[in-house]
CSV table of C-alpha atoms and ligand atoms in Angstrom, one decimal:
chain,number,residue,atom,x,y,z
A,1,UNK,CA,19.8,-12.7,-20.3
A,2,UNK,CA,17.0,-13.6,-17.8
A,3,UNK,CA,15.6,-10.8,-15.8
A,4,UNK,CA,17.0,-12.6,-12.8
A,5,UNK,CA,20.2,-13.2,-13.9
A,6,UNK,CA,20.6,-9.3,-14.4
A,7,UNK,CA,19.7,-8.4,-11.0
A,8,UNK,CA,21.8,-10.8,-9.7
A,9,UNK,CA,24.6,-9.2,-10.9
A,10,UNK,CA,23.5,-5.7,-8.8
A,11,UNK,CA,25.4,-4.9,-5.2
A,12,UNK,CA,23.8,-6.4,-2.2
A,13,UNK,CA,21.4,-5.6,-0.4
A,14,UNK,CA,19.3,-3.9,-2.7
A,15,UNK,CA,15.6,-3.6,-4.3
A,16,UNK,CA,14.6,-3.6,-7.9
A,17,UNK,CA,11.7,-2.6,-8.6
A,18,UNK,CA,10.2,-4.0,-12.1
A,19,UNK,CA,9.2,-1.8,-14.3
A,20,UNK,CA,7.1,-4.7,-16.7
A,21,UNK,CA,5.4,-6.2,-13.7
A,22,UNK,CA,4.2,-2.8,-12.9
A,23,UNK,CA,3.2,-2.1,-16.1
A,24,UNK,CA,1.0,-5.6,-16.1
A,25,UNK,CA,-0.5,-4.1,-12.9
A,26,UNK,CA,-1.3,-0.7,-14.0
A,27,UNK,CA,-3.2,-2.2,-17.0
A,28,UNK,CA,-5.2,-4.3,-15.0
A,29,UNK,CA,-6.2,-1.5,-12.5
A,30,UNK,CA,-6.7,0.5,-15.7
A,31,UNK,CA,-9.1,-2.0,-17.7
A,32,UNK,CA,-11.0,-1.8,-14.6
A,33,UNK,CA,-11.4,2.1,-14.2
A,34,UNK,CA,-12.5,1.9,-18.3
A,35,UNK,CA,-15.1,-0.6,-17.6
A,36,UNK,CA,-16.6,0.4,-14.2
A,37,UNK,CA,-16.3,4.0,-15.2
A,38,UNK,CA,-14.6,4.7,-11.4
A,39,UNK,CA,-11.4,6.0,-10.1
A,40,UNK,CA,-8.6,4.6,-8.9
A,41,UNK,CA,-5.4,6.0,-6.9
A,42,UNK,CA,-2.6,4.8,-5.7
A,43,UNK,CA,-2.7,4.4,-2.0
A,44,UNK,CA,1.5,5.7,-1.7
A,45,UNK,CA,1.8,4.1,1.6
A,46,UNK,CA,2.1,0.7,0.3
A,47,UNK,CA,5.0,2.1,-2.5
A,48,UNK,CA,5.9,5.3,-3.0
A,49,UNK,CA,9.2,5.3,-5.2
A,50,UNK,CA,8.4,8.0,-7.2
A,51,UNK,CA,10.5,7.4,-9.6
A,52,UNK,CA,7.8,5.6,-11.8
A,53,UNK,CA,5.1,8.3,-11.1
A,54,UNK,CA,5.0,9.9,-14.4
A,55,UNK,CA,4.5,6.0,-15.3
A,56,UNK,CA,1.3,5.6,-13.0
A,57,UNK,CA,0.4,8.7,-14.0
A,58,UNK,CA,-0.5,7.5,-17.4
A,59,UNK,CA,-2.9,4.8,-16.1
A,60,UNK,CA,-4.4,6.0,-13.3
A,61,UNK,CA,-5.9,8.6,-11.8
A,62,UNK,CA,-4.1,9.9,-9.0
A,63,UNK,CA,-2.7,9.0,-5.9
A,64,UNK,CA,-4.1,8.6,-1.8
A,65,UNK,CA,-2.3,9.9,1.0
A,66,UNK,CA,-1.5,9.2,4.7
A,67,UNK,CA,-1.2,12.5,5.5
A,68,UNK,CA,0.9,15.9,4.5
A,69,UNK,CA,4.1,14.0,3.4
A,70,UNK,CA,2.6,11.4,1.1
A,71,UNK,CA,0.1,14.2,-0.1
A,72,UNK,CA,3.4,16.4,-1.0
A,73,UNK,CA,5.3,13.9,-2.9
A,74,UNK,CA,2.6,13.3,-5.0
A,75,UNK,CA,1.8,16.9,-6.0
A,76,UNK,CA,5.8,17.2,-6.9
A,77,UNK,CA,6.3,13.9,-8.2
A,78,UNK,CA,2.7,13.0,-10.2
A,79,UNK,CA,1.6,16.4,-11.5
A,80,UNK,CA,-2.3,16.7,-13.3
A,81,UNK,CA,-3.6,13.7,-10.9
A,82,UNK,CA,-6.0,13.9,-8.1
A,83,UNK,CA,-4.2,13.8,-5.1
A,84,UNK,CA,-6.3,12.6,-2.0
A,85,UNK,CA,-5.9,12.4,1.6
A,86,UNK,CA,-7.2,10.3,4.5
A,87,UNK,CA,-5.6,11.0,8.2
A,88,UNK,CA,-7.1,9.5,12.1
A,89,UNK,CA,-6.5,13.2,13.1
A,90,UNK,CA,-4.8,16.7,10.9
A,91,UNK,CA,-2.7,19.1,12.8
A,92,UNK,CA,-3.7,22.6,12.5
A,93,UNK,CA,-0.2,23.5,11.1
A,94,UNK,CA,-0.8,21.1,8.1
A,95,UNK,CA,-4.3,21.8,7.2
A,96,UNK,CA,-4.1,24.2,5.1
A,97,UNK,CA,-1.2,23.3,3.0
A,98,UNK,CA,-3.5,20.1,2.4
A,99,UNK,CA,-6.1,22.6,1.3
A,100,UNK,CA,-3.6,23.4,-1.7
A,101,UNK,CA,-2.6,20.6,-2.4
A,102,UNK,CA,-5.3,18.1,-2.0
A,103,UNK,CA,-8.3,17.5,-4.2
A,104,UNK,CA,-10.8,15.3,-1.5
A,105,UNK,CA,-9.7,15.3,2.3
A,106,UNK,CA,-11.3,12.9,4.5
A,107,UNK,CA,-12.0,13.3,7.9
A,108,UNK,CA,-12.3,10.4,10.5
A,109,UNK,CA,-14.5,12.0,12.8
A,110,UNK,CA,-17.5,14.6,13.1
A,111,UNK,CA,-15.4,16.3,15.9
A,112,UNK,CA,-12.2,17.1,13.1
A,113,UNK,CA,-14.4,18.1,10.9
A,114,UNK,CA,-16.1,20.6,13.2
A,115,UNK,CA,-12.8,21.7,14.0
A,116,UNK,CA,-11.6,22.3,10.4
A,117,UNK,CA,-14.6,23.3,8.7
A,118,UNK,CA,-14.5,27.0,9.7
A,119,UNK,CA,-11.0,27.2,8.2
A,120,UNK,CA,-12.6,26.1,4.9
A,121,UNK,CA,-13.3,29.5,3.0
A,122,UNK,CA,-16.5,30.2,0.9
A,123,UNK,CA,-14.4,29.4,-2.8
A,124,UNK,CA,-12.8,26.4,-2.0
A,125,UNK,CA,-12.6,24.0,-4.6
A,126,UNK,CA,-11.7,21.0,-2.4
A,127,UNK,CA,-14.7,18.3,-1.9
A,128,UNK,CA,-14.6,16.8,2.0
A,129,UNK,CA,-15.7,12.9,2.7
A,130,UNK,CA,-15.7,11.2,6.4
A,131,UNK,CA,-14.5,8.1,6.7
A,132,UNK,CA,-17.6,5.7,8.1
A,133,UNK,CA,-16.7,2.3,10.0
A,134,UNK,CA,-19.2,-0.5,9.0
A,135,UNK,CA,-18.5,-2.4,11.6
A,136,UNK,CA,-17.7,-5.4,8.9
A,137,UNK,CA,-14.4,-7.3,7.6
A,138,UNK,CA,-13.6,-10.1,7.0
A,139,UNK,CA,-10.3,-9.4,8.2
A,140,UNK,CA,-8.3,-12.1,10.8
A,141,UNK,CA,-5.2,-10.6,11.2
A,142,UNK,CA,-6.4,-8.0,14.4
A,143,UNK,CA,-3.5,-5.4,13.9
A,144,UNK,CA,-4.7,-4.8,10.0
A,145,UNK,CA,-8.2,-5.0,10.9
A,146,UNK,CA,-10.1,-1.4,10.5
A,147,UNK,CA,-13.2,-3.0,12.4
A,148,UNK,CA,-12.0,-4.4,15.4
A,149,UNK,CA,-13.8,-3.5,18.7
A,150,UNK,CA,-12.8,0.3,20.0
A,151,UNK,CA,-10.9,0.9,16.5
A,152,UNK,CA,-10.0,4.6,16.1
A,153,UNK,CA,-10.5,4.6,12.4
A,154,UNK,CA,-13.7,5.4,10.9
A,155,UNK,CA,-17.1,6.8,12.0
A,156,UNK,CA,-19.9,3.8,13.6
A,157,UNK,CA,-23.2,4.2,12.4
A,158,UNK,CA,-24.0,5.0,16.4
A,159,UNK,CA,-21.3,7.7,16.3
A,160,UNK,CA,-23.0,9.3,13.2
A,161,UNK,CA,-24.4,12.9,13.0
A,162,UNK,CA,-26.9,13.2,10.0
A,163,UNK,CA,-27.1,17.0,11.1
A,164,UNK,CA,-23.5,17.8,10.5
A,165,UNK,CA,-23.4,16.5,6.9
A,166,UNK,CA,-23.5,20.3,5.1
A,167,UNK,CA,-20.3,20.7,3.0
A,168,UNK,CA,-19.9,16.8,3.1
A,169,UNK,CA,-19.5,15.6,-0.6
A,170,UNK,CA,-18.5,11.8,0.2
A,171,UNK,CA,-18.1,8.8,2.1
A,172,UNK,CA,-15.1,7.0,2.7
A,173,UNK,CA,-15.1,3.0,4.1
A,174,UNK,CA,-11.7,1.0,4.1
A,175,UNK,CA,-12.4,-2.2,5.8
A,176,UNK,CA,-10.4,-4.5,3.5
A,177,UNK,CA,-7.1,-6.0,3.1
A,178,UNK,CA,-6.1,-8.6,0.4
A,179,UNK,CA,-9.7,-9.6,-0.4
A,180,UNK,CA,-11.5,-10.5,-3.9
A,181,UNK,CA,-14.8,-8.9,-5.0
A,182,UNK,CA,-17.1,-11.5,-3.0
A,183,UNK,CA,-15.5,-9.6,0.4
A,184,UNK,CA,-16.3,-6.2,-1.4
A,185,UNK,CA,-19.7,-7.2,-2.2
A,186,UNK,CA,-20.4,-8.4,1.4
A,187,UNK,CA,-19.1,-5.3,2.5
A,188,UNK,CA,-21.1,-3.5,0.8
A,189,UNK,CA,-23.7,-4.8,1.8
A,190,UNK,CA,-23.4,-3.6,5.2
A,191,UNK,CA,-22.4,-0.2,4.1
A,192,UNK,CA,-25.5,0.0,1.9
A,193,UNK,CA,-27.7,-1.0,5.0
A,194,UNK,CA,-26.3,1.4,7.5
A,195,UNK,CA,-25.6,4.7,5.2
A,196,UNK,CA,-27.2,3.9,2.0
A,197,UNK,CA,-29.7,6.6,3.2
A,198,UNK,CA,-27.2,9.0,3.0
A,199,UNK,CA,-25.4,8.1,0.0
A,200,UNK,CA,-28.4,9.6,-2.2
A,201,UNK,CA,-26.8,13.1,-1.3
A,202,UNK,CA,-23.4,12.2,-1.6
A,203,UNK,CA,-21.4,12.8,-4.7
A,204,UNK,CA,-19.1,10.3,-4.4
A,205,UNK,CA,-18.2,6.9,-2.4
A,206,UNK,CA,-14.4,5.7,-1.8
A,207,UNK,CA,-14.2,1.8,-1.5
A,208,UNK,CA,-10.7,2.1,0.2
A,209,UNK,CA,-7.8,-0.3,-0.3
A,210,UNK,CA,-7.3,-3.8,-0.1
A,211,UNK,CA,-9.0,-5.2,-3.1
A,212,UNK,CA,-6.1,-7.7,-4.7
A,213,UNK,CA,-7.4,-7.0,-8.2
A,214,UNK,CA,-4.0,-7.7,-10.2
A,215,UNK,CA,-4.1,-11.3,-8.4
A,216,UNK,CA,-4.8,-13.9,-11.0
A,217,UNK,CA,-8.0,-15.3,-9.2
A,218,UNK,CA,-9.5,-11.7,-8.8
A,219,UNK,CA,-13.3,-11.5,-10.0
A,220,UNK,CA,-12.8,-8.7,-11.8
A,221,UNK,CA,-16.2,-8.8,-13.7
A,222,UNK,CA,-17.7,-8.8,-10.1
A,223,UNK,CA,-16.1,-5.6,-9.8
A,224,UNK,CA,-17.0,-3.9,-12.2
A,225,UNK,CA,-20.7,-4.9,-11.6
A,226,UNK,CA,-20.8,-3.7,-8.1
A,227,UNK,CA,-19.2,-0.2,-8.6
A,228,UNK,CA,-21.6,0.4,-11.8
A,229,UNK,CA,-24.6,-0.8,-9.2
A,230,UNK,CA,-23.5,2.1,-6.5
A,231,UNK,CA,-22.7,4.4,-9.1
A,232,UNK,CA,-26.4,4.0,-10.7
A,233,UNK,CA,-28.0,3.4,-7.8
A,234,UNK,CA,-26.8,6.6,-5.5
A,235,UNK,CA,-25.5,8.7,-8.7
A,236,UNK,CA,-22.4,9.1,-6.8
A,237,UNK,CA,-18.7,8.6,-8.2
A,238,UNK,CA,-16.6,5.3,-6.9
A,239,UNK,CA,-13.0,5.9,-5.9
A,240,UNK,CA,-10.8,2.4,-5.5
A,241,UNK,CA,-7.3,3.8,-3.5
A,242,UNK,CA,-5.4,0.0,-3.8
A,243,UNK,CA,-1.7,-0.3,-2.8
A,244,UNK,CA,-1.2,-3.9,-2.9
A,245,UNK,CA,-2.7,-4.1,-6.1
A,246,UNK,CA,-0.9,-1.3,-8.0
A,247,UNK,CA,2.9,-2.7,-6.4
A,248,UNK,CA,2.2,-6.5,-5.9
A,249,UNK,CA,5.0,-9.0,-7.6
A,250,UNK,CA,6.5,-5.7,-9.0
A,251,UNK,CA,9.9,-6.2,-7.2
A,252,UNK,CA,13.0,-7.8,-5.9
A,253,UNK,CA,15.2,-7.9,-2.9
A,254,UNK,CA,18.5,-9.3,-3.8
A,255,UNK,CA,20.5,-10.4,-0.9
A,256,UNK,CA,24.1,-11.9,-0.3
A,257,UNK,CA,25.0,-14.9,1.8
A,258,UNK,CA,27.4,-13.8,3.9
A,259,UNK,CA,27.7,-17.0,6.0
A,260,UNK,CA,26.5,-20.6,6.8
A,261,UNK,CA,26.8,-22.3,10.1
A,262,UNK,CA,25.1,-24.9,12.5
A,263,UNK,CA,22.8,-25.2,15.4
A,264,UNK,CA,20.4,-28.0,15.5
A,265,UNK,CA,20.1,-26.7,11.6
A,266,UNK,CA,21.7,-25.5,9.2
A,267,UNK,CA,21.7,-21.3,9.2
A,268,UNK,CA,22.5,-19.0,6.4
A,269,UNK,CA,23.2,-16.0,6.9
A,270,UNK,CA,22.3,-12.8,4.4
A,271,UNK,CA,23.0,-9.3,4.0
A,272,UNK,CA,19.4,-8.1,4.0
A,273,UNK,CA,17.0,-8.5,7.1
A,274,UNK,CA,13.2,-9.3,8.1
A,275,UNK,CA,13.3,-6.5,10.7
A,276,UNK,CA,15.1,-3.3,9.0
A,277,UNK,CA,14.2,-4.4,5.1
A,278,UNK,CA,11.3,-6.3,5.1
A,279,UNK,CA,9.4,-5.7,8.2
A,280,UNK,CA,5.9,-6.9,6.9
A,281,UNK,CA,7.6,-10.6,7.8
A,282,UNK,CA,8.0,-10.1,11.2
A,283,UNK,CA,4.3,-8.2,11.6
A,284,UNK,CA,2.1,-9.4,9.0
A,285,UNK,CA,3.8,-12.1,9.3
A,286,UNK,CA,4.5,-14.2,6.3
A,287,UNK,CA,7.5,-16.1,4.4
A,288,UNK,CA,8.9,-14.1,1.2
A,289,UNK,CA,9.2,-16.2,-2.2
A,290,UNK,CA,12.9,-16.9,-2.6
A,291,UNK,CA,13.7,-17.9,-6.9
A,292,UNK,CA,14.7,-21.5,-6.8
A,293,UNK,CA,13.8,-22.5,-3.6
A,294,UNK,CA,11.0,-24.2,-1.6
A,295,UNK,CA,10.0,-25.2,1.5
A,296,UNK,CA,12.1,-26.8,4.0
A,297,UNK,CA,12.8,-30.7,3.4
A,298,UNK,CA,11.6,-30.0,-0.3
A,299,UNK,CA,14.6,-30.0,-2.2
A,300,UNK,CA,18.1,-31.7,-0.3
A,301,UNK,CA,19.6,-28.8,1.7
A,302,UNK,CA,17.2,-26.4,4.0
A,303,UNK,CA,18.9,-23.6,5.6
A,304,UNK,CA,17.3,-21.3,8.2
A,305,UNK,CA,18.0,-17.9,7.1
A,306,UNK,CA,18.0,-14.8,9.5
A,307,UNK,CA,19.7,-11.6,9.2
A,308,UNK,CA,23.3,-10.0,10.4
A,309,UNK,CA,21.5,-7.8,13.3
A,310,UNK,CA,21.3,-8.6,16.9
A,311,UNK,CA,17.4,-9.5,17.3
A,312,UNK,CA,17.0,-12.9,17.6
A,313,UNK,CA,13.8,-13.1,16.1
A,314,UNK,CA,15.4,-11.5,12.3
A,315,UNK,CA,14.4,-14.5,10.9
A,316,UNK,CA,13.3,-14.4,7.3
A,317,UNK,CA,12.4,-18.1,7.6
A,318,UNK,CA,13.5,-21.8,6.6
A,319,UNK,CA,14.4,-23.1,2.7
A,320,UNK,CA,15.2,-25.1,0.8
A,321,UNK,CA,17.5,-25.6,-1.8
A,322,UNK,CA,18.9,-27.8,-4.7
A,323,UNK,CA,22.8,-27.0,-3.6
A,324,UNK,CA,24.6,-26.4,-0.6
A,325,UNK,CA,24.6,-22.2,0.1
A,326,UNK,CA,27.6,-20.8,0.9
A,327,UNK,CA,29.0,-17.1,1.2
A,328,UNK,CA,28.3,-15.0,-2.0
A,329,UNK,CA,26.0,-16.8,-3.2
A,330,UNK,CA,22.9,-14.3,-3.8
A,331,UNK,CA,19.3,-14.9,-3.4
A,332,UNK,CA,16.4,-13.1,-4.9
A,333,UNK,CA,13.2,-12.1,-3.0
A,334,UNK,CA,10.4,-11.7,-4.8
A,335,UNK,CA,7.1,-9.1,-4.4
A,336,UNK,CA,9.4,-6.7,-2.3
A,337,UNK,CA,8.3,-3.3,-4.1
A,338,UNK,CA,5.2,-3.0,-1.7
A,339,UNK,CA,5.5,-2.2,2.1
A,340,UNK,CA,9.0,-2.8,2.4
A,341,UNK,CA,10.6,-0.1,0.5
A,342,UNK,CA,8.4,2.3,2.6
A,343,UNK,CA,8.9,1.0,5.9
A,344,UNK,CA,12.6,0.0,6.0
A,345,UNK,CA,15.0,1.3,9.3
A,346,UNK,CA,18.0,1.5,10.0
A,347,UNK,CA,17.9,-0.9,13.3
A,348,UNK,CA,21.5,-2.2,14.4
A,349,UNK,CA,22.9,0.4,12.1
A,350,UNK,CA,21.8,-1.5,9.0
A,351,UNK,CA,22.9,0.2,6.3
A,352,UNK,CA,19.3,0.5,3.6
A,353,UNK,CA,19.4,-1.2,0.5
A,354,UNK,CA,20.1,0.5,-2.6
A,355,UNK,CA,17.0,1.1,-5.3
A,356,UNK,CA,17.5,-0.4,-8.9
A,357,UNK,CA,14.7,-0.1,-11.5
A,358,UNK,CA,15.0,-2.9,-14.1
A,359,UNK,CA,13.4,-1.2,-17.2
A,360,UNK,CA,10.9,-2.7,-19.2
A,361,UNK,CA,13.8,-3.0,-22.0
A,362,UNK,CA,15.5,-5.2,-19.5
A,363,UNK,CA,18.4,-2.6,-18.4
A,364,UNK,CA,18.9,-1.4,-14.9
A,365,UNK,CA,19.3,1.9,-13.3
A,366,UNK,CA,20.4,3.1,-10.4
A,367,UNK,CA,17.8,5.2,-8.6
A,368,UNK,CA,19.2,5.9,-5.1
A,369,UNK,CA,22.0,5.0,-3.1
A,370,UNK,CA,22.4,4.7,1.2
A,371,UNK,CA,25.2,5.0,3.3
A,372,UNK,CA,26.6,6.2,6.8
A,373,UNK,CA,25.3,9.3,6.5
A,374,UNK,CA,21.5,8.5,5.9
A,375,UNK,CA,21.8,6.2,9.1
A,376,UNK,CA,23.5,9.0,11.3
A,377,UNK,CA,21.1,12.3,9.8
A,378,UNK,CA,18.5,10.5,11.7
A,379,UNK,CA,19.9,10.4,15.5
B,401,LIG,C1,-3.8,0.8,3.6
B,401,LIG,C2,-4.8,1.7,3.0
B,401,LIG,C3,-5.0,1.6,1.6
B,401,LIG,C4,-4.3,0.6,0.7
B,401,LIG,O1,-4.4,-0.7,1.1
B,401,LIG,P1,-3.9,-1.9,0.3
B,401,LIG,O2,-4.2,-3.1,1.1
B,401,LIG,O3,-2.4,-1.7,0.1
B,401,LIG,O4,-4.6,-2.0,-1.0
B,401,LIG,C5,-6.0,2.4,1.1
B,401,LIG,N1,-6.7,3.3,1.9
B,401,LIG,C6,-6.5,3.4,3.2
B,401,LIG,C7,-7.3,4.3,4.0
B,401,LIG,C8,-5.6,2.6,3.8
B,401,LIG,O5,-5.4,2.7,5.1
């Protein structure tokens, strides 16, 4: 049976994240580390179900982390990788269980590093980077965009304090989101120009996220090229922490119509929504891939399709469809392992969709379950 037919079959809502397109990912990302002789981690906050870490494990080399949580999970769940860790600001409580824990912390400014460097003692095997701002992107979307004007994240040039560097073993830059080599080789560019001079007594450099390198189109020759240039030039090693690119196309959201009706179009109603499952809609925002549809007026019936809660704006957006929908009929969204898994609520008292992995064999299996209870442990 198809892969789609299976989950199909699964109770509604729920994700299912695919173990084979993850896999395809993995060994893209991998080829990559092989060639260009760098690193890369997972960035968890774009997917964190940690149920296929032992699986990442064996292609990559470790994981990035928002902060003390994220940096947790991965040293219980992804044991023998390098676990990093990027934060705007630490809290004094955390720091030094990230000190354990953690293999590179990044500061993202001279003054927390002033703060937290006297805490560090003498033996400490952990290596500390700052995060720099550029000041470039190429970035439109202003609420994803590291380089906008007064952004908190990252170190200017002007901000800079070439005194403050001892103890410093690397740089840090994350100014991309979605973008091919070409971006990355702009970028660096500008990075090169404003702290090239100090890269020569750095040990390593971390591109960030945001390179879409498991995309078809992605230049990954170009790549590979650019990190080997750094890595030659400044003798430092290249870290590449992608989300998007380890998760992308790797799951499913399967949803249930649970009712059609009529105003000015037609509406379909479904048992999954933008706001509490699949946020990234309403913010990014963008329209989710639904299997055997199109656009509206494509095929003969377009439905609007919105979700049971009361915000009028949970509106996963307009389709169309070869037959009429009508309640229990199921749909399947597609790329729905990466930032939706890890940012979905409980808004309205949804209840959270259940998380299937289809295995590469093609069988499914149950990883967790919500109900009541995980909605009312958080009030
Ligand atoms: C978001 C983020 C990433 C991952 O970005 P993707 O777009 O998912 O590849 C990596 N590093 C940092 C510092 C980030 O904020």
């Amino acid at each position: 049976m198809d892969k789609i037919e299976i989950i199909k079959k699964l109770p509604t809502p729920c994700y299912v994240i695919d173990e084979q397109a993850l896999i395809n990912n993995l060994e893209i990302l991998h080829g990559v580390e092989e060639k260009a002789g760098c690193h890369i981690l997972l960035a968890q906050k774009a997917f964190s179900s940690y149920c296929t870490y032992p699986l990442i494990a064996e292609y990559l080399s470790g994981t990035t982390a928002s902060g003390l949580f994220e940096a947790k999970l991965a040293s219980e769940e992804m044991k023998d990788r390098q676990i990093h860790v990027f934060s705007p600001a630490y809290k004094d409580e955390e720091f030094d269980q990230l000190i354990d824990i953690c293999d590179h912390i990044v500061f993202n400014s001279f003054s927390q590093w002033k703060h937290f460097r006297n805490r560090i003692s003498k033996d400490c095997s952990v290596q500390f980077g700052l995060r720099i701002n550029p000041g470039y992107s190429e970035i439109e979307t202003e609420i994803y965009n590291p380089c906008a004007a007064n952004s908190r994240l990252g170190i200017t040039l002007e901000n800079f304090e070439p005194d403050e560097l001892e103890g410093i073993s690397g740089l840090h830059f994350h100014t991309m989101c979605e973008q091919g080599a070409d971006t990355l080789e702009r970028t660096l560019e500008v990075v090169e120009k404003k702290f090239g001079k100090y890269l020569y007594n750095m040990k390593w450099l971390n591109f960030g996220g945001g390179h879409h390198i498991s995309k078809p189109d992605y230049d990954t020759d170009k790549l590979i090229s650019l990190v080997k240039k750094i890595r030659e030039k400044y003798d430092v090693e290249v870290f590449l922490e992608p989300g998007e690119a380890v998760a992308i196309n790797a799951g499913f959201l399967v949803t249930t119509v649970l009712d059609v009706t009529r105003n000015g179009m037609e509406l379909a109603i479904v048992d999954t929504s933008a706001a509490c499952h699949m946020p990234d809609v309403l913010e990014m925002p963008y329209r989710p891939f639904i299997i055997s549809s199109e656009t509206a007026g494509v095929l003969p019936y377009t439905y609007r399709l919105g979700g049971p809660t009361c915000l009028a704006g949970d509106i996963i957006g307009d389709y169309s469809f070869s037959k009429p929908l009508s309640p229990g009929d199921r749909l399947v969204f597609t790329d729905m392992a990466m930032y939706s898994i890890v940012k979905n609520n409980t808004f309205n008292g949804m209840p959270l969709p259940a998380i299937w992995l289809l295995k590469a064999d093609g069988s499914t299996k149950l990883i967790k379950e919500f109900g009541y209870e995980d909605f009312k442990r958080r009030l």
